[in-house]
XYZ file of C-alpha atoms in Angstrom:
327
model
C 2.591 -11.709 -6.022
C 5.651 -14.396 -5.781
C 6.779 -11.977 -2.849
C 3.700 -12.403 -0.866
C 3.576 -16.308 -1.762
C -0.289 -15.359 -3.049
C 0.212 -18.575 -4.818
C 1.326 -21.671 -5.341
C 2.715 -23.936 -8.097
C -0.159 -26.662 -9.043
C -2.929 -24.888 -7.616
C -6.104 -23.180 -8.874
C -6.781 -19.927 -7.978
C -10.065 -18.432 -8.227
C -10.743 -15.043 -9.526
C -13.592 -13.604 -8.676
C -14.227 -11.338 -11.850
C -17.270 -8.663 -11.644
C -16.802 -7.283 -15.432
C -14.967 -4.149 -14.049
C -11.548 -2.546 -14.617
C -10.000 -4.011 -11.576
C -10.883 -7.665 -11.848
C -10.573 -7.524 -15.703
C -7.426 -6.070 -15.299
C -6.735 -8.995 -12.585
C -7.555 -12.273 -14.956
C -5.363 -11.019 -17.548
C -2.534 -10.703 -15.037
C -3.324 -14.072 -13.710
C -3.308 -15.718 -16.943
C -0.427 -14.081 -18.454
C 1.111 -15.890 -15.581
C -0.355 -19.032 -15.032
C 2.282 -21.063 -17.404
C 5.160 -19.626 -15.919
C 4.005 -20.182 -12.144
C 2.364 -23.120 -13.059
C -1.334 -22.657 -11.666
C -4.436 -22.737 -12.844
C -7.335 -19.889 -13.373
C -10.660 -20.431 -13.006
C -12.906 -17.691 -12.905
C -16.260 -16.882 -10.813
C -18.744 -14.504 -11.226
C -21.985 -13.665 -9.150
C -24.920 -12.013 -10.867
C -26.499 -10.212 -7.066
C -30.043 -9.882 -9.253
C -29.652 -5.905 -8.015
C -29.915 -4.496 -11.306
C -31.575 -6.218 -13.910
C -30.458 -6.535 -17.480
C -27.401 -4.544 -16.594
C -26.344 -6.906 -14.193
C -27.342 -10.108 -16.856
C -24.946 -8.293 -19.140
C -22.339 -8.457 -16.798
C -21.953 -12.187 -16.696
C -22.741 -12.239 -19.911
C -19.292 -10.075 -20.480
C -17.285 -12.340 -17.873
C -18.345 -15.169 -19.723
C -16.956 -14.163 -23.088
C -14.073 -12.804 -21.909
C -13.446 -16.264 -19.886
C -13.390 -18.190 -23.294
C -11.798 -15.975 -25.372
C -9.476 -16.198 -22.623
C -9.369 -20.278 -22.385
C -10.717 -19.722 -18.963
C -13.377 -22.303 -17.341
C -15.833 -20.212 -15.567
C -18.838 -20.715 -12.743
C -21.121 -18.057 -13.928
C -24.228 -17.833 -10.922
C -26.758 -15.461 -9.918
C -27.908 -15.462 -5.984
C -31.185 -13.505 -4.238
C -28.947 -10.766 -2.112
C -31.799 -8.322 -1.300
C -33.610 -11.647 0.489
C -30.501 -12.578 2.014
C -30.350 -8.939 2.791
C -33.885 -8.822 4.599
C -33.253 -12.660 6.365
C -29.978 -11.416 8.273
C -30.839 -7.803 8.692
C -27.788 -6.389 6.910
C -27.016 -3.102 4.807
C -27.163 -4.332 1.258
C -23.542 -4.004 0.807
C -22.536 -5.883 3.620
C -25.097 -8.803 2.134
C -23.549 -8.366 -1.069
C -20.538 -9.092 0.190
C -21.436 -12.073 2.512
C -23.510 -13.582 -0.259
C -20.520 -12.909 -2.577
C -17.556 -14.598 -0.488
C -19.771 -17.393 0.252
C -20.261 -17.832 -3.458
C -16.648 -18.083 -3.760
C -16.124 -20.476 -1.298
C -18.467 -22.927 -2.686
C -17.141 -22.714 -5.872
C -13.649 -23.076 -4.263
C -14.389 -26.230 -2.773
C -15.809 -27.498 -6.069
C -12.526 -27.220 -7.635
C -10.621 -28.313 -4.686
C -8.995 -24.792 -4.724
C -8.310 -22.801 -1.144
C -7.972 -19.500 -2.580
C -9.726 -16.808 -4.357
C -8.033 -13.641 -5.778
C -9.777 -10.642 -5.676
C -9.270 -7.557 -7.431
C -9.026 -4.965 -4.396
C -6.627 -1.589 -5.438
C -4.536 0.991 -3.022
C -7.406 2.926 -3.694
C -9.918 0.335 -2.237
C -7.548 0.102 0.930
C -7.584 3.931 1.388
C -11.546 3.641 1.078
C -11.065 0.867 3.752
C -9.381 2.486 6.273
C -11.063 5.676 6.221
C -14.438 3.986 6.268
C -13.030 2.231 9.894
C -11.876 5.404 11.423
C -15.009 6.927 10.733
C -16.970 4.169 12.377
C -14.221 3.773 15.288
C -12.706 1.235 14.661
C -9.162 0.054 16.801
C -5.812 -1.104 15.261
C -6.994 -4.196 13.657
C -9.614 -2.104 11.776
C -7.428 0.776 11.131
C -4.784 -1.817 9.453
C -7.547 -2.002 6.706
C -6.846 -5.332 3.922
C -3.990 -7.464 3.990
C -2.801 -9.343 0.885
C -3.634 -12.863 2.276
C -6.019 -13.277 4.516
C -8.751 -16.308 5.566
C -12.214 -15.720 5.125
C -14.816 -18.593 7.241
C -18.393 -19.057 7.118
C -20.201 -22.062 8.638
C -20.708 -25.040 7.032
C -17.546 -23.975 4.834
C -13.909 -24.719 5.448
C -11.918 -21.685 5.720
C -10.945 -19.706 1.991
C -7.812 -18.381 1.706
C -8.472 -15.182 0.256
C -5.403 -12.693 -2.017
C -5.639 -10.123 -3.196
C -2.380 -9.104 -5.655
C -3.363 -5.617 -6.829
C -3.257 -4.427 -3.464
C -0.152 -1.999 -4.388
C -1.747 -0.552 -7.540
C -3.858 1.801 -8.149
C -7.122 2.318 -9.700
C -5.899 4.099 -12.456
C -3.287 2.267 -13.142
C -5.925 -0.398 -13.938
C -7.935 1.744 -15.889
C -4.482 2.086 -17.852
C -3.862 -1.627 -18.153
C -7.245 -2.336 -19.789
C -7.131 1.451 -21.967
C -3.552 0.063 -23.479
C -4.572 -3.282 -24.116
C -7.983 -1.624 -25.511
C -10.224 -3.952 -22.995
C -13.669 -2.870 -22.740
C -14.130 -3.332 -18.931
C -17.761 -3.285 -17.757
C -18.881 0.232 -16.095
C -20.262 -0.215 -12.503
C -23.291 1.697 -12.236
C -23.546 1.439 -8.267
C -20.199 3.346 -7.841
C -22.084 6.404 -9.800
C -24.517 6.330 -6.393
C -23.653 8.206 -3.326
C -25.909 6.271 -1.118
C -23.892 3.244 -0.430
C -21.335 4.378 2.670
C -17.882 3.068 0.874
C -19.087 5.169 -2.352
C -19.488 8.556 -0.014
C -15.888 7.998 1.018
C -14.947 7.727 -2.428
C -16.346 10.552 -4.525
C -17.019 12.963 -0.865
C -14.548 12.595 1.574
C -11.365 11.348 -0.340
C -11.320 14.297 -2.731
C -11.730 16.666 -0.200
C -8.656 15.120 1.587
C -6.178 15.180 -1.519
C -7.119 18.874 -1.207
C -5.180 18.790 2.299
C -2.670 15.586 0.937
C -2.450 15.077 -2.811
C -0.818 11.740 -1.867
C -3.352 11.003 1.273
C -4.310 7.577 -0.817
C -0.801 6.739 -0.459
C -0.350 8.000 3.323
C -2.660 6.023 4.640
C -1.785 2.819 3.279
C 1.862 4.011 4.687
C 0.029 3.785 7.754
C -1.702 0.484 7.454
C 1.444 -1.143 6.818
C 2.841 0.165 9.825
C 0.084 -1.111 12.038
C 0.393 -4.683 10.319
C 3.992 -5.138 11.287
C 3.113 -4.027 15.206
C 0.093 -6.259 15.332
C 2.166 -9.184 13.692
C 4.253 -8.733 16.844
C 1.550 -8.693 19.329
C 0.225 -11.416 17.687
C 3.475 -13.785 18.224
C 3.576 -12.316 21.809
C 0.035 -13.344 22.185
C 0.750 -16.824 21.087
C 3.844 -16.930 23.124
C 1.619 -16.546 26.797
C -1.690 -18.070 25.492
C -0.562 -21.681 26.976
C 0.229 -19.643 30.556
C -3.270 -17.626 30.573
C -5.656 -19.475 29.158
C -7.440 -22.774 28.271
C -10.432 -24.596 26.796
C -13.267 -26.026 28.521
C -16.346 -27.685 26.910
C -15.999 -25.663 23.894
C -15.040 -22.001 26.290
C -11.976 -20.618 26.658
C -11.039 -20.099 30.409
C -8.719 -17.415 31.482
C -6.513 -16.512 34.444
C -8.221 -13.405 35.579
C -4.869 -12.041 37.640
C -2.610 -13.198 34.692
C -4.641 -11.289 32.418
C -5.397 -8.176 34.445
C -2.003 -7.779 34.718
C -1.373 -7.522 30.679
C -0.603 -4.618 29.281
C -4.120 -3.248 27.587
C -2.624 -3.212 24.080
C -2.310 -6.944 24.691
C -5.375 -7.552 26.624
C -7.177 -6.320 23.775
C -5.282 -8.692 21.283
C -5.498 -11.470 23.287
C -9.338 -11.176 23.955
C -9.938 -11.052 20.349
C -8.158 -14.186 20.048
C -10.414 -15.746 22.422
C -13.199 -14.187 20.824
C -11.992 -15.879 17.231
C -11.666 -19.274 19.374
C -14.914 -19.067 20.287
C -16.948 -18.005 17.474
C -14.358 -18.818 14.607
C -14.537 -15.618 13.165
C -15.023 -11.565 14.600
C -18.080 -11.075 12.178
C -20.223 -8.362 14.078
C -17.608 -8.005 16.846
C -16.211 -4.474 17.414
C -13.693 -2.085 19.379
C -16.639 -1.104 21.571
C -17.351 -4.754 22.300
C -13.505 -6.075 23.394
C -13.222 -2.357 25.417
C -16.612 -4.414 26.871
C -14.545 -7.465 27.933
C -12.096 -5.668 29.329
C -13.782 -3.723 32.032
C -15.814 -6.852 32.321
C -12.012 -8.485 33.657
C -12.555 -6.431 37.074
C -16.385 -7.381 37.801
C -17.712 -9.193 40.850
C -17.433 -12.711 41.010
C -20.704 -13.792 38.716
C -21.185 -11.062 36.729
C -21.642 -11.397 33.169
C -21.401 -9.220 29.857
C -23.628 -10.138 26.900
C -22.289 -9.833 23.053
C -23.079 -9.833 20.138
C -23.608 -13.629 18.814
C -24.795 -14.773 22.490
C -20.639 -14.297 23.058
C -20.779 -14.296 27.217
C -17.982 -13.601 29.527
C -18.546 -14.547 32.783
C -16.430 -13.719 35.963
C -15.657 -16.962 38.454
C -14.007 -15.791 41.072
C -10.055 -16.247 39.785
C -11.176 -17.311 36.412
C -13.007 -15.915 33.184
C -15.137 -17.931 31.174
C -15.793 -16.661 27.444
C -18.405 -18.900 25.627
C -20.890 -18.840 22.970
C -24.150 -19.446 24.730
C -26.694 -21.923 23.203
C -29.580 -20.746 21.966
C -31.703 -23.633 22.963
């Protein structure tokens, strides 16, 4: 955690606690700490009105555990299936958006930029294999990192960590068993339906039938792909100011300069421009910057279409990437 410079003397962090082994097993790290690092824990807990009573007596559990902890807490409950059926998202991916957003708000409260999160080895094994399944390129494949910056409109940018990153989920289930904790089951990891929970109890066991230690493999991997995009990402900074520019809110590219590129950094350099644009690559796949490429040699006033009204549009020497109005 002091390695990674998760965080910072004077600070509060919030932990986003769901009554679970993982993040019950996180706040008592955190606070066993908090004197000597000199921060302060606040914890945050979102009731996603999914499953009823259970769910009530989850925050009822976080909120115990906060005082008999000397914690101050922000104990809410938020509508995700009708957040679910607004946007047109799985339910776990609303979950999620509804949940980091609750985070955020809660974070700017406090006049905190961080949230800790209780994501395991095992969770970034789930990760990964969930993004090769679906496709997904290097970025994807390089699954969580232990800092990174999660943005939604309206919201400044939340620094999010997550320091269990290196442990397992049974070595959580330990922590809490030794200290005799009484950690909160979670009764939607029993179901098979959810897509991250058929990678967990399907496809993972079948793997540690090929690779006892596949958990541990592919986090080798992810690691490896972190420190090779790190460098394309310096590189990518390093020629940004020679290929491209902004224009009324659209980055403008040299289309030679570019085409020229090797693909491994056209790709990284059009999802920079794609962040620039839209501030974030919500909805924006592999499939989608393999789209911007081959859009590099169209005609002069052709145009490729994106998800989030992204456009790039060919003119003549240049390439225009913008976020089109909807009015």
């Amino acid at each position: 955690m002091v390695r990674n410079s998760l965080v910072r003397a004077k600070e509060t962090v919030v932990v986003g606690v769901s009554g679970g082994a993982d993040s019950v097993c996180l706040l008592h790290i955190l606070v066993s700490l908090r004197e000597r690092l000199d921060f302060t824990v606040h914890v945050a807990h979102l009731n996603h009105l999914l499953r009823g009573a259970e769910s009530e007596g989850d925050a009822r559990y976080v909120s115990r555990l906060a005082k008999k902890l000397e914690v101050d807490a922000t104990i809410e409950g938020r509508d995700v299936r009708a957040y679910q059926a607004t946007h047109r998202l799985s339910l776990e991916d609303a979950a999620r958006q509804v949940r980091y957003r609750f985070f955020a708000e809660v974070a700017e409260r406090l006049g905190a930029d961080r949230v800790a999160v209780g994501h395991t080895a095992d969770d970034q094994a789930e990760t990964i294999l969930m993004h090769l399944v679906r496709g997904a390129g290097p970025t994807g494949l390089m699954g969580m990192r232990p800092l990174s910056v999660w943005t939604s409109p309206g919201l400044v940018g939340l620094s999010v960590i997550r320091p269990l990153l290196a442990v397992s989920r049974e070595e959580t289930h330990t922590f809490c068993r030794q200290r005799r904790l009484s950690p909160r089951p979670a009764s939607s990891n029993l179901s098979l339906s959810p897509f991250r929970n058929r990678i967990r109890q399907e496809l993972m066991p079948l793997l540690r039938a090929y690779n006892p230690r596949i958990g541990e493999a592919l986090v080798r991997t992810s690691d490896t792909l972190a420190t090779e995009l790190s460098f394309l990402e310096e590189y990518v900074s390093e020629i940004w100011p020679k290929v491209a520019g902004e224009e009324n809110g659209a980055i403008v590219l040299d289309r030679e300069s570019v085409v020229s590129l090797h693909p491994a950094v056209q790709r990284h350099l059009l999802r920079r421009v794609t962040r620039e644009v839209l501030g974030d690559l919500e909805d924006i796949e592999w499939k989608h910057i393999e789209k911007m490429r081959d859009g590099l040699m169209l005609r002069k006033g052709k145009r490729v279409i994106l998800p989030r009204r992204l456009t790039l549009s060919v003119e003549g020497r240049k390439i225009r990437v913008s976020a089109v109005s909807t009015d």
